[in-house]
Amino acid sequence: MPFTRLGLRPELLDAIKALGYEVPTPIQEKSLPESMAGKDVIGSAQTGSGKTLAFTLPLLQRLLDDRDKDPHKGGPRVRALVLVPTRELATQVEKAVGELAKFSPVKCALIIGGASFTTQRDALRKGAEVVCATPGRLLDLLRSGDLHLRDVKVTVLDEADRMLDMGFMPDVRRIMKLLPASRQTLMFSATIPPEVERVVNEFMREPVRVEVDRPRSTATSVTQALFPVTEGQKGELLAAIVKSDGVDSVIVFTRTKARADYVAHCLDRRDIKCGVLHSDLSQKERDRAMEDFREGRCTILVATDLAARGIDVPEVSHVVNYDVPEHAEDYVHRIGRTGRAFAQGDAVTLVSFEEERLIPSIEAFTGQKIARKALDGFAYRVPPRLHSYEARPSSKFRIRRVIPRGGPRFRR
Ligand code: AMP
């Protein structure tokens, strides 16, 4: 179904055309008829499926229709609220709203921590009708009285499961309680854990559930591989991978901030330029790293899971998991950075012996076996094991209990 059949306003169709989108993605095709009809919608779709457009279009359509009916032509009132878990995602969504509102007078304010409070307050005073926010700063502005939500007609909860993971649910609840009961609510979440389901029951009205693909699945265009390697040679292997042919832009994921800094240091030592993205850096540093990466000034970005969700960096050719993620869900989100919008992409996971235990749960979660590979020409100090441990359940490969009962003992 082309966009022209969805009943969208000409300002929005023009913006879609300017962006070069021809047909809706599956999540857009399934959710737009429902959301445009004013219904509450829960969309489960994997990252990169086009969900930002799926909620931005009905939101703008509603605001523009209301503007036509309203003799005051809007006025400085917030009429739509998009809540997202991270500053980077908020920045990205605000940009998407701006692009789609290009041919209409609707303005969007970005309300995030780590940026100037005054600038954000001014944006609201100047008449932003859409607010794209992370929960903390939004609550600050609500408390200071610079923002109120009584005129909100549409609310979007993006990456609701991530909000839960990051401990934002109490804040989300607080905010939802301040919204008028008559509003429309759209929620997007890769998975719907019980706590998110409770929020749905509490704050949404007879929501229509829209699902594309199984939420646990990984994009079919992504080729995945496990690269078994000792912990000590991971840095060297990473350097060899990023220098390989066809590796044009890479996001390297690590489990912790300290590991991200360490990996950046490892690459730096080998004269490989990279950017770093994690939450201990200032907002300015995070913005610069993202911008350098997006603009292609830097082709490698080392990041923690903070960046794993929602960040839209087109044409990432590779994702390298320097550490195997502890949670299978994070694996899906991390590798969702490549293979976006149907481009081909590769996802490589470096697996040390200690991390082997995490692989079966990832394979069970995604419902597929991941091929084991070795990098051609790499000088492995220990030959990599190219068959899965599960397939050869010999006691030799079982991880023994090394910590004595009662916890480790230390000698004084
Ligand atoms: P999202 O899941 O919202 O982060 O979107 C992922 C990518 O898909 C972004 O780069 C969008 O610009 C792109 N995109 C969204 N909708 C479409 C569409 N209908 N056709 C082609 N690309 C799209």
Short mmCIF file of C-alpha atoms and ligand atoms in Angstrom, two decimals:
data_model
loop_
_atom_site.label_atom_id
_atom_site.label_comp_id
_atom_site.label_asym_id
_atom_site.label_seq_id
_atom_site.Cartn_x
_atom_site.Cartn_y
_atom_site.Cartn_z
CA MET A 1 0.00 0.00 0.00
CA PRO A 2 1.53 3.36 -0.97
CA PHE A 3 1.62 6.27 1.52
CA THR A 4 -0.93 8.13 -0.63
CA ARG A 5 -3.62 5.60 0.31
CA LEU A 6 -3.34 6.26 4.05
CA GLY A 7 -5.29 9.51 4.09
CA LEU A 8 -2.25 11.57 5.07
CA ARG A 9 -2.26 15.34 4.73
CA PRO A 10 -0.42 16.81 1.72
CA GLU A 11 2.20 18.51 3.98
CA LEU A 12 3.13 15.11 5.33
CA LEU A 13 3.07 13.34 1.96
CA ASP A 14 5.43 16.01 0.62
CA ALA A 15 7.79 15.45 3.53
CA ILE A 16 7.74 11.67 2.98
CA LYS A 17 8.51 12.24 -0.67
CA ALA A 18 11.37 14.60 0.20
CA LEU A 19 12.83 11.88 2.45
CA GLY A 20 12.66 9.45 -0.46
CA TYR A 21 10.37 6.90 1.18
CA GLU A 22 8.19 5.14 -1.35
CA VAL A 23 6.23 2.49 0.50
CA PRO A 24 5.51 2.03 4.20
CA THR A 25 7.56 -0.56 6.08
CA PRO A 26 5.52 -3.47 7.57
CA ILE A 27 5.12 -1.81 11.00
CA GLN A 28 4.00 1.41 9.33
CA GLU A 29 1.56 -0.40 7.06
CA LYS A 30 0.00 -2.29 9.95
CA SER A 31 -0.09 0.43 12.59
CA LEU A 32 -0.87 3.59 10.61
CA PRO A 33 -4.52 2.76 9.73
CA GLU A 34 -5.19 2.13 13.45
CA SER A 35 -3.25 5.07 14.86
CA MET A 36 -4.59 7.46 12.22
CA ALA A 37 -8.10 6.40 13.27
CA GLY A 38 -7.26 7.70 16.75
CA LYS A 39 -6.91 4.33 18.44
CA ASP A 40 -4.34 3.46 21.10
CA VAL A 41 -1.71 1.22 19.55
CA ILE A 42 1.00 -1.06 20.92
CA GLY A 43 3.58 -1.80 18.27
CA SER A 44 6.16 -4.52 18.73
CA ALA A 45 8.77 -4.17 16.07
CA GLN A 46 12.48 -4.58 16.00
CA THR A 47 14.80 -1.61 15.91
CA GLY A 48 15.27 -0.23 12.44
CA SER A 49 11.78 -1.23 11.36
CA GLY A 50 10.67 2.35 10.77
CA LYS A 51 8.73 2.80 14.00
CA THR A 52 9.68 6.48 14.41
CA LEU A 53 7.74 7.34 11.27
CA ALA A 54 4.95 5.00 12.44
CA PHE A 55 4.27 7.24 15.45
CA THR A 56 5.35 10.61 14.05
CA LEU A 57 2.89 10.57 11.14
CA PRO A 58 -0.34 10.08 13.13
CA LEU A 59 0.93 12.54 15.73
CA LEU A 60 1.55 15.30 13.18
CA GLN A 61 -1.66 14.51 11.29
CA ARG A 62 -3.63 14.96 14.51
CA LEU A 63 -1.90 18.24 15.43
CA LEU A 64 -2.37 19.68 11.96
CA ASP A 65 -6.05 18.67 11.86
CA ASP A 66 -6.56 20.25 15.29
CA ARG A 67 -4.80 23.41 14.19
CA ASP A 68 -7.24 23.77 11.30
CA LYS A 69 -10.13 23.53 13.74
CA ASP A 70 -8.56 25.81 16.35
CA PRO A 71 -9.07 29.51 15.65
CA HIS A 72 -6.02 30.37 17.82
CA LYS A 73 -3.84 28.33 15.47
CA GLY A 74 -2.12 26.39 18.16
CA GLY A 75 -0.65 28.91 20.54
CA PRO A 76 2.19 27.98 22.85
CA ARG A 77 0.75 24.71 24.06
CA VAL A 78 2.28 21.28 24.15
CA ARG A 79 -0.06 18.96 22.28
CA ALA A 80 2.06 15.90 21.76
CA LEU A 81 4.58 14.19 24.00
CA VAL A 82 7.12 11.59 22.91
CA LEU A 83 8.88 9.90 25.82
CA VAL A 84 12.07 8.00 25.10
CA PRO A 85 14.70 6.38 27.33
CA THR A 86 17.94 8.00 26.14
CA ARG A 87 19.16 11.43 25.15
CA GLU A 88 20.54 10.14 21.86
CA LEU A 89 17.24 8.59 20.90
CA ALA A 90 15.39 11.77 21.87
CA THR A 91 17.71 13.82 19.66
CA GLN A 92 17.12 11.46 16.80
CA VAL A 93 13.34 11.41 17.17
CA GLU A 94 13.27 15.20 17.37
CA LYS A 95 15.19 15.32 14.10
CA ALA A 96 12.73 12.90 12.48
CA VAL A 97 9.78 15.01 13.68
CA GLY A 98 11.48 18.11 12.26
CA GLU A 99 11.98 16.44 8.89
CA LEU A 100 8.38 15.28 8.68
CA ALA A 101 7.05 18.64 9.83
CA LYS A 102 9.22 20.42 7.25
CA PHE A 103 6.24 21.64 5.24
CA SER A 104 4.05 22.47 8.23
CA PRO A 105 4.29 25.03 11.03
CA VAL A 106 4.54 22.50 13.88
CA LYS A 107 7.65 22.88 16.03
CA CYS A 108 9.28 20.32 18.27
CA ALA A 109 11.26 20.91 21.47
CA LEU A 110 13.97 18.57 22.68
CA ILE A 111 13.86 18.14 26.45
CA ILE A 112 16.82 16.14 27.69
CA GLY A 113 19.27 16.18 30.57
CA GLY A 114 22.82 17.38 30.01
CA ALA A 115 21.67 20.29 27.84
CA SER A 116 20.75 23.87 28.69
CA PHE A 117 17.58 24.20 30.77
CA THR A 118 17.09 27.80 29.56
CA THR A 119 17.26 26.89 25.88
CA GLN A 120 14.67 24.19 26.44
CA ARG A 121 12.41 26.55 28.37
CA ASP A 122 12.73 29.10 25.57
CA ALA A 123 11.81 26.49 22.95
CA LEU A 124 8.63 25.81 24.90
CA ARG A 125 7.87 29.51 25.26
CA LYS A 126 8.32 30.00 21.54
CA GLY A 127 5.45 27.61 20.93
CA ALA A 128 6.74 24.08 20.49
CA GLU A 129 3.72 21.82 20.17
CA VAL A 130 5.61 18.55 20.18
CA VAL A 131 7.92 17.66 23.02
CA CYS A 132 10.41 14.90 22.63
CA ALA A 133 11.81 14.10 26.06
CA THR A 134 13.61 11.81 28.43
CA PRO A 135 11.66 11.42 31.69
CA GLY A 136 14.06 13.13 34.15
CA ARG A 137 14.35 16.55 32.51
CA LEU A 138 10.66 16.51 31.59
CA LEU A 139 9.79 16.14 35.27
CA ASP A 140 12.17 19.02 36.13
CA LEU A 141 10.32 21.31 33.70
CA LEU A 142 6.96 20.15 35.00
CA ARG A 143 8.06 20.90 38.57
CA SER A 144 9.37 24.35 37.67
CA GLY A 145 6.05 25.15 36.00
CA ASP A 146 7.65 25.82 32.61
CA LEU A 147 5.67 23.02 31.05
CA HIS A 148 2.25 21.55 31.55
CA LEU A 149 0.64 18.61 29.88
CA ARG A 150 -3.07 19.41 30.09
CA ASP A 151 -3.44 20.01 26.35
CA VAL A 152 -1.66 16.86 25.23
CA LYS A 153 -3.66 14.96 22.62
CA VAL A 154 -1.15 12.28 21.66
CA THR A 155 1.48 10.57 23.80
CA VAL A 156 4.12 8.19 22.54
CA LEU A 157 6.11 5.83 24.74
CA ASP A 158 9.03 4.72 22.63
CA GLU A 159 11.23 1.78 23.66
CA ALA A 160 9.04 1.13 26.69
CA ASP A 161 10.96 -2.02 27.60
CA ARG A 162 14.18 -0.02 27.65
CA MET A 163 12.57 2.57 29.94
CA LEU A 164 11.80 -0.28 32.28
CA ASP A 165 15.38 -1.62 32.12
CA MET A 166 16.74 1.82 32.88
CA GLY A 167 14.50 2.25 35.92
CA PHE A 168 12.30 4.96 34.40
CA MET A 169 8.93 3.31 35.02
CA PRO A 170 8.11 5.26 38.23
CA ASP A 171 8.88 8.51 36.34
CA VAL A 172 6.83 7.36 33.34
CA ARG A 173 3.90 6.59 35.64
CA ARG A 174 4.21 10.02 37.28
CA ILE A 175 4.14 11.69 33.86
CA MET A 176 1.27 9.58 32.50
CA LYS A 177 -0.86 10.57 35.48
CA LEU A 178 -0.52 14.24 34.50
CA LEU A 179 -1.89 13.67 31.01
CA PRO A 180 -5.52 14.28 30.11
CA ALA A 181 -7.61 11.11 30.06
CA SER A 182 -8.87 11.81 26.55
CA ARG A 183 -5.46 11.56 24.92
CA GLN A 184 -4.35 8.94 22.41
CA THR A 185 -1.42 6.74 23.50
CA LEU A 186 0.96 4.94 21.17
CA MET A 187 3.52 2.58 22.59
CA PHE A 188 6.46 0.95 20.87
CA SER A 189 8.50 -1.73 22.54
CA ALA A 190 10.56 -4.61 21.18
CA THR A 191 9.24 -6.85 23.94
CA ILE A 192 6.34 -6.46 26.37
CA PRO A 193 7.55 -7.61 29.82
CA PRO A 194 4.92 -7.88 32.62
CA GLU A 195 5.75 -4.45 34.08
CA VAL A 196 5.21 -2.82 30.68
CA GLU A 197 1.95 -4.77 30.34
CA ARG A 198 0.85 -3.25 33.68
CA VAL A 199 1.50 0.24 32.32
CA VAL A 200 -0.53 -0.70 29.24
CA ASN A 201 -3.48 -1.81 31.38
CA GLU A 202 -3.28 1.26 33.55
CA PHE A 203 -2.77 3.95 30.93
CA MET A 204 -4.03 2.74 27.57
CA ARG A 205 -7.58 2.33 26.31
CA GLU A 206 -8.40 -0.86 24.42
CA PRO A 207 -5.12 -0.78 22.58
CA VAL A 208 -4.74 -2.45 19.21
CA ARG A 209 -1.69 -4.71 19.19
CA VAL A 210 0.42 -4.67 16.09
CA GLU A 211 3.33 -7.02 15.66
CA VAL A 212 5.67 -7.47 12.78
CA ASP A 213 8.18 -10.26 12.85
CA ARG A 214 8.63 -12.04 16.11
CA PRO A 215 10.00 -9.38 18.47
CA ARG A 216 12.85 -11.70 19.35
CA SER A 217 14.00 -12.19 15.82
CA THR A 218 17.00 -10.55 14.29
CA ALA A 219 16.77 -8.83 10.91
CA THR A 220 17.12 -11.45 8.19
CA SER A 221 19.50 -9.22 6.24
CA VAL A 222 22.12 -9.44 9.00
CA THR A 223 24.75 -12.14 8.64
CA GLN A 224 25.82 -13.23 12.10
CA ALA A 225 28.99 -14.97 13.24
CA LEU A 226 30.71 -15.94 16.47
CA PHE A 227 34.48 -15.48 16.57
CA PRO A 228 35.89 -17.60 19.40
CA VAL A 229 39.08 -16.01 20.75
CA THR A 230 40.94 -15.77 24.04
CA GLU A 231 40.24 -12.69 26.13
CA GLY A 232 43.88 -11.65 25.73
CA GLN A 233 43.67 -11.53 21.93
CA LYS A 234 40.33 -9.76 21.61
CA GLY A 235 41.87 -6.32 21.05
CA GLU A 236 44.18 -7.64 18.37
CA LEU A 237 41.36 -9.52 16.62
CA LEU A 238 39.12 -6.46 16.74
CA ALA A 239 41.85 -4.37 15.13
CA ALA A 240 42.24 -7.00 12.38
CA ILE A 241 38.46 -7.13 11.80
CA VAL A 242 38.01 -3.36 11.50
CA LYS A 243 40.89 -3.25 9.01
CA SER A 244 39.35 -6.00 6.82
CA ASP A 245 37.97 -5.26 3.37
CA GLY A 246 34.32 -4.25 3.26
CA VAL A 247 34.29 -3.09 6.87
CA ASP A 248 33.29 0.51 6.28
CA SER A 249 31.52 1.63 9.43
CA VAL A 250 31.50 -0.31 12.66
CA ILE A 251 29.85 -0.06 16.04
CA VAL A 252 31.77 -1.98 18.68
CA PHE A 253 29.75 -2.88 21.76
CA THR A 254 31.18 -3.47 25.20
CA ARG A 255 29.49 -4.48 28.42
CA THR A 256 30.77 -1.65 30.59
CA LYS A 257 31.94 1.95 30.27
CA ALA A 258 35.42 1.02 31.47
CA ARG A 259 35.62 -1.69 28.79
CA ALA A 260 34.54 0.85 26.15
CA ASP A 261 37.39 3.15 27.20
CA TYR A 262 39.78 0.20 27.22
CA VAL A 263 38.78 -0.90 23.70
CA ALA A 264 39.13 2.67 22.42
CA HIS A 265 42.60 2.72 23.97
CA CYS A 266 43.49 -0.64 22.30
CA LEU A 267 42.47 0.73 18.89
CA ASP A 268 44.19 4.02 19.51
CA ARG A 269 47.44 2.23 20.33
CA ARG A 270 47.24 0.63 16.90
CA ASP A 271 46.62 4.03 15.26
CA ILE A 272 43.00 3.21 14.52
CA LYS A 273 40.76 6.24 15.02
CA CYS A 274 37.50 5.67 16.86
CA GLY A 275 34.83 7.52 18.82
CA VAL A 276 33.47 6.49 22.22
CA LEU A 277 29.90 6.70 23.45
CA HIS A 278 28.86 5.99 27.01
CA SER A 279 27.03 7.70 29.83
CA ASP A 280 30.09 8.88 31.80
CA LEU A 281 30.95 11.31 29.03
CA SER A 282 29.53 14.80 28.93
CA GLN A 283 26.59 15.45 26.62
CA LYS A 284 28.90 17.49 24.40
CA GLU A 285 31.34 14.59 24.06
CA ARG A 286 28.50 12.17 23.34
CA ASP A 287 27.03 14.49 20.70
CA ARG A 288 30.42 14.96 19.07
CA ALA A 289 31.07 11.21 18.95
CA MET A 290 27.66 10.61 17.35
CA GLU A 291 28.07 13.41 14.88
CA ASP A 292 31.59 12.38 13.83
CA PHE A 293 30.29 8.88 13.27
CA ARG A 294 27.17 9.93 11.40
CA GLU A 295 29.08 12.31 9.16
CA GLY A 296 31.71 9.66 8.43
CA ARG A 297 34.61 11.60 9.99
CA CYS A 298 35.12 8.61 12.19
CA THR A 299 34.12 5.14 10.98
CA ILE A 300 34.37 3.25 14.27
CA LEU A 301 32.22 3.91 17.30
CA VAL A 302 32.82 2.07 20.56
CA ALA A 303 29.69 2.08 22.70
CA THR A 304 27.98 0.54 25.69
CA ASP A 305 24.41 -0.75 25.47
CA LEU A 306 23.24 2.79 26.05
CA ALA A 307 23.67 3.29 22.33
CA ALA A 308 22.33 -0.12 21.40
CA ARG A 309 18.75 0.92 21.13
CA GLY A 310 17.09 3.26 18.80
CA ILE A 311 20.15 5.09 17.55
CA ASP A 312 19.70 5.50 13.86
CA VAL A 313 23.01 5.46 12.10
CA PRO A 314 22.42 4.60 8.48
CA GLU A 315 24.70 2.24 6.64
CA VAL A 316 26.56 0.61 9.48
CA SER A 317 28.34 -2.19 7.71
CA HIS A 318 29.31 -4.09 10.84
CA VAL A 319 28.50 -4.54 14.47
CA VAL A 320 31.16 -6.12 16.63
CA ASN A 321 30.21 -7.37 20.07
CA TYR A 322 33.51 -7.08 21.86
CA ASP A 323 31.79 -8.65 24.85
CA VAL A 324 28.97 -11.14 24.61
CA PRO A 325 25.92 -9.36 26.05
CA GLU A 326 24.66 -10.79 29.34
CA HIS A 327 21.06 -10.61 28.18
CA ALA A 328 19.94 -12.22 24.97
CA GLU A 329 17.61 -9.28 24.31
CA ASP A 330 20.57 -6.90 24.25
CA TYR A 331 22.13 -9.09 21.58
CA VAL A 332 19.11 -8.52 19.34
CA HIS A 333 19.18 -4.79 19.98
CA ARG A 334 22.90 -4.48 19.46
CA ILE A 335 22.88 -6.25 16.14
CA GLY A 336 19.82 -4.26 15.11
CA ARG A 337 22.31 -1.45 14.43
CA THR A 338 23.27 -3.11 11.19
CA GLY A 339 21.03 -4.47 8.47
CA ARG A 340 18.81 -1.45 9.03
CA ALA A 341 16.19 -0.58 6.48
CA PHE A 342 17.10 -3.76 4.64
CA ALA A 343 20.75 -2.98 3.91
CA GLN A 344 23.10 -5.93 4.26
CA GLY A 345 25.12 -6.00 7.44
CA ASP A 346 27.34 -8.23 9.44
CA ALA A 347 27.26 -8.82 13.15
CA VAL A 348 30.32 -10.38 14.69
CA THR A 349 30.55 -11.50 18.31
CA LEU A 350 33.92 -12.12 19.94
CA VAL A 351 33.51 -15.00 22.38
CA SER A 352 36.07 -15.83 25.04
CA PHE A 353 36.02 -19.22 26.76
CA GLU A 354 34.40 -17.67 29.84
CA GLU A 355 31.61 -16.21 27.72
CA GLU A 356 30.67 -19.48 26.01
CA ARG A 357 28.01 -20.03 28.70
CA LEU A 358 26.03 -17.04 27.36
CA ILE A 359 25.75 -18.32 23.80
CA PRO A 360 23.06 -21.04 24.23
CA SER A 361 20.59 -18.55 25.72
CA ILE A 362 21.19 -16.11 22.84
CA GLU A 363 20.66 -18.89 20.32
CA ALA A 364 17.54 -20.06 22.12
CA PHE A 365 16.19 -16.51 22.31
CA THR A 366 16.74 -15.72 18.64
CA GLY A 367 15.75 -19.24 17.60
CA GLN A 368 18.79 -19.73 15.43
CA LYS A 369 22.26 -21.21 15.63
CA ILE A 370 25.02 -18.71 14.98
CA ALA A 371 27.89 -19.85 12.78
CA ARG A 372 31.37 -20.02 14.32
CA LYS A 373 34.14 -18.57 12.27
CA ALA A 374 37.84 -17.75 12.41
CA LEU A 375 39.34 -14.69 10.75
CA ASP A 376 41.45 -15.73 7.77
CA GLY A 377 45.12 -14.89 8.19
CA PHE A 378 44.85 -13.91 11.86
CA ALA A 379 47.68 -15.26 14.07
CA TYR A 380 45.60 -17.01 16.75
CA ARG A 381 47.76 -17.90 19.74
CA VAL A 382 45.19 -20.54 20.76
CA PRO A 383 43.34 -22.27 17.89
CA PRO A 384 39.70 -21.10 17.98
CA ARG A 385 37.06 -23.77 18.67
CA LEU A 386 34.77 -23.78 15.71
CA HIS A 387 32.10 -26.19 16.95
CA SER A 388 29.65 -25.36 19.67
CA TYR A 389 30.25 -26.59 23.20
CA GLU A 390 26.68 -27.71 23.44
CA ALA A 391 27.18 -30.09 20.51
CA ARG A 392 30.09 -31.82 22.31
CA PRO A 393 28.96 -32.11 25.93
CA SER A 394 32.20 -33.61 27.10
CA SER A 395 33.09 -32.87 30.73
CA LYS A 396 36.32 -31.36 29.47
CA PHE A 397 34.46 -28.25 28.31
CA ARG A 398 32.20 -27.82 31.26
CA ILE A 399 32.92 -24.68 33.27
CA ARG A 400 33.91 -25.87 36.70
CA ARG A 401 32.90 -24.19 39.88
CA VAL A 402 35.97 -22.21 40.86
CA ILE A 403 34.63 -20.20 43.77
CA PRO A 404 34.45 -22.29 46.96
CA ARG A 405 31.11 -22.56 48.73
CA GLY A 406 30.67 -19.66 51.11
CA GLY A 407 32.39 -17.25 48.72
CA PRO A 408 36.03 -16.67 47.92
CA ARG A 409 38.57 -16.86 50.73
CA PHE A 410 41.30 -14.30 50.94
CA ARG A 411 44.58 -14.69 52.71
CA ARG A 412 45.62 -11.84 54.92
P1 AMP B 1 13.51 3.57 12.86
O1 AMP B 1 13.12 2.14 13.14
O2 AMP B 1 12.39 4.51 13.05
O3 AMP B 1 14.75 3.97 13.60
O4 AMP B 1 13.86 3.69 11.28
C1 AMP B 1 14.92 2.99 10.69
C2 AMP B 1 15.34 3.58 9.35
O5 AMP B 1 14.37 3.35 8.34
C3 AMP B 1 15.57 5.07 9.36
O6 AMP B 1 16.80 5.31 8.71
C4 AMP B 1 14.44 5.65 8.54
O7 AMP B 1 14.86 6.82 7.90
C5 AMP B 1 14.15 4.52 7.57
N1 AMP B 1 12.74 4.45 7.13
C6 AMP B 1 11.64 4.66 7.89
N2 AMP B 1 10.54 4.48 7.15
C7 AMP B 1 10.94 4.13 5.90
C8 AMP B 1 10.24 3.81 4.67
N3 AMP B 1 8.93 3.79 4.60
N4 AMP B 1 11.00 3.52 3.60
C9 AMP B 1 12.35 3.51 3.68
N5 AMP B 1 13.07 3.81 4.79
C10 AMP B 1 12.37 4.11 5.90
#
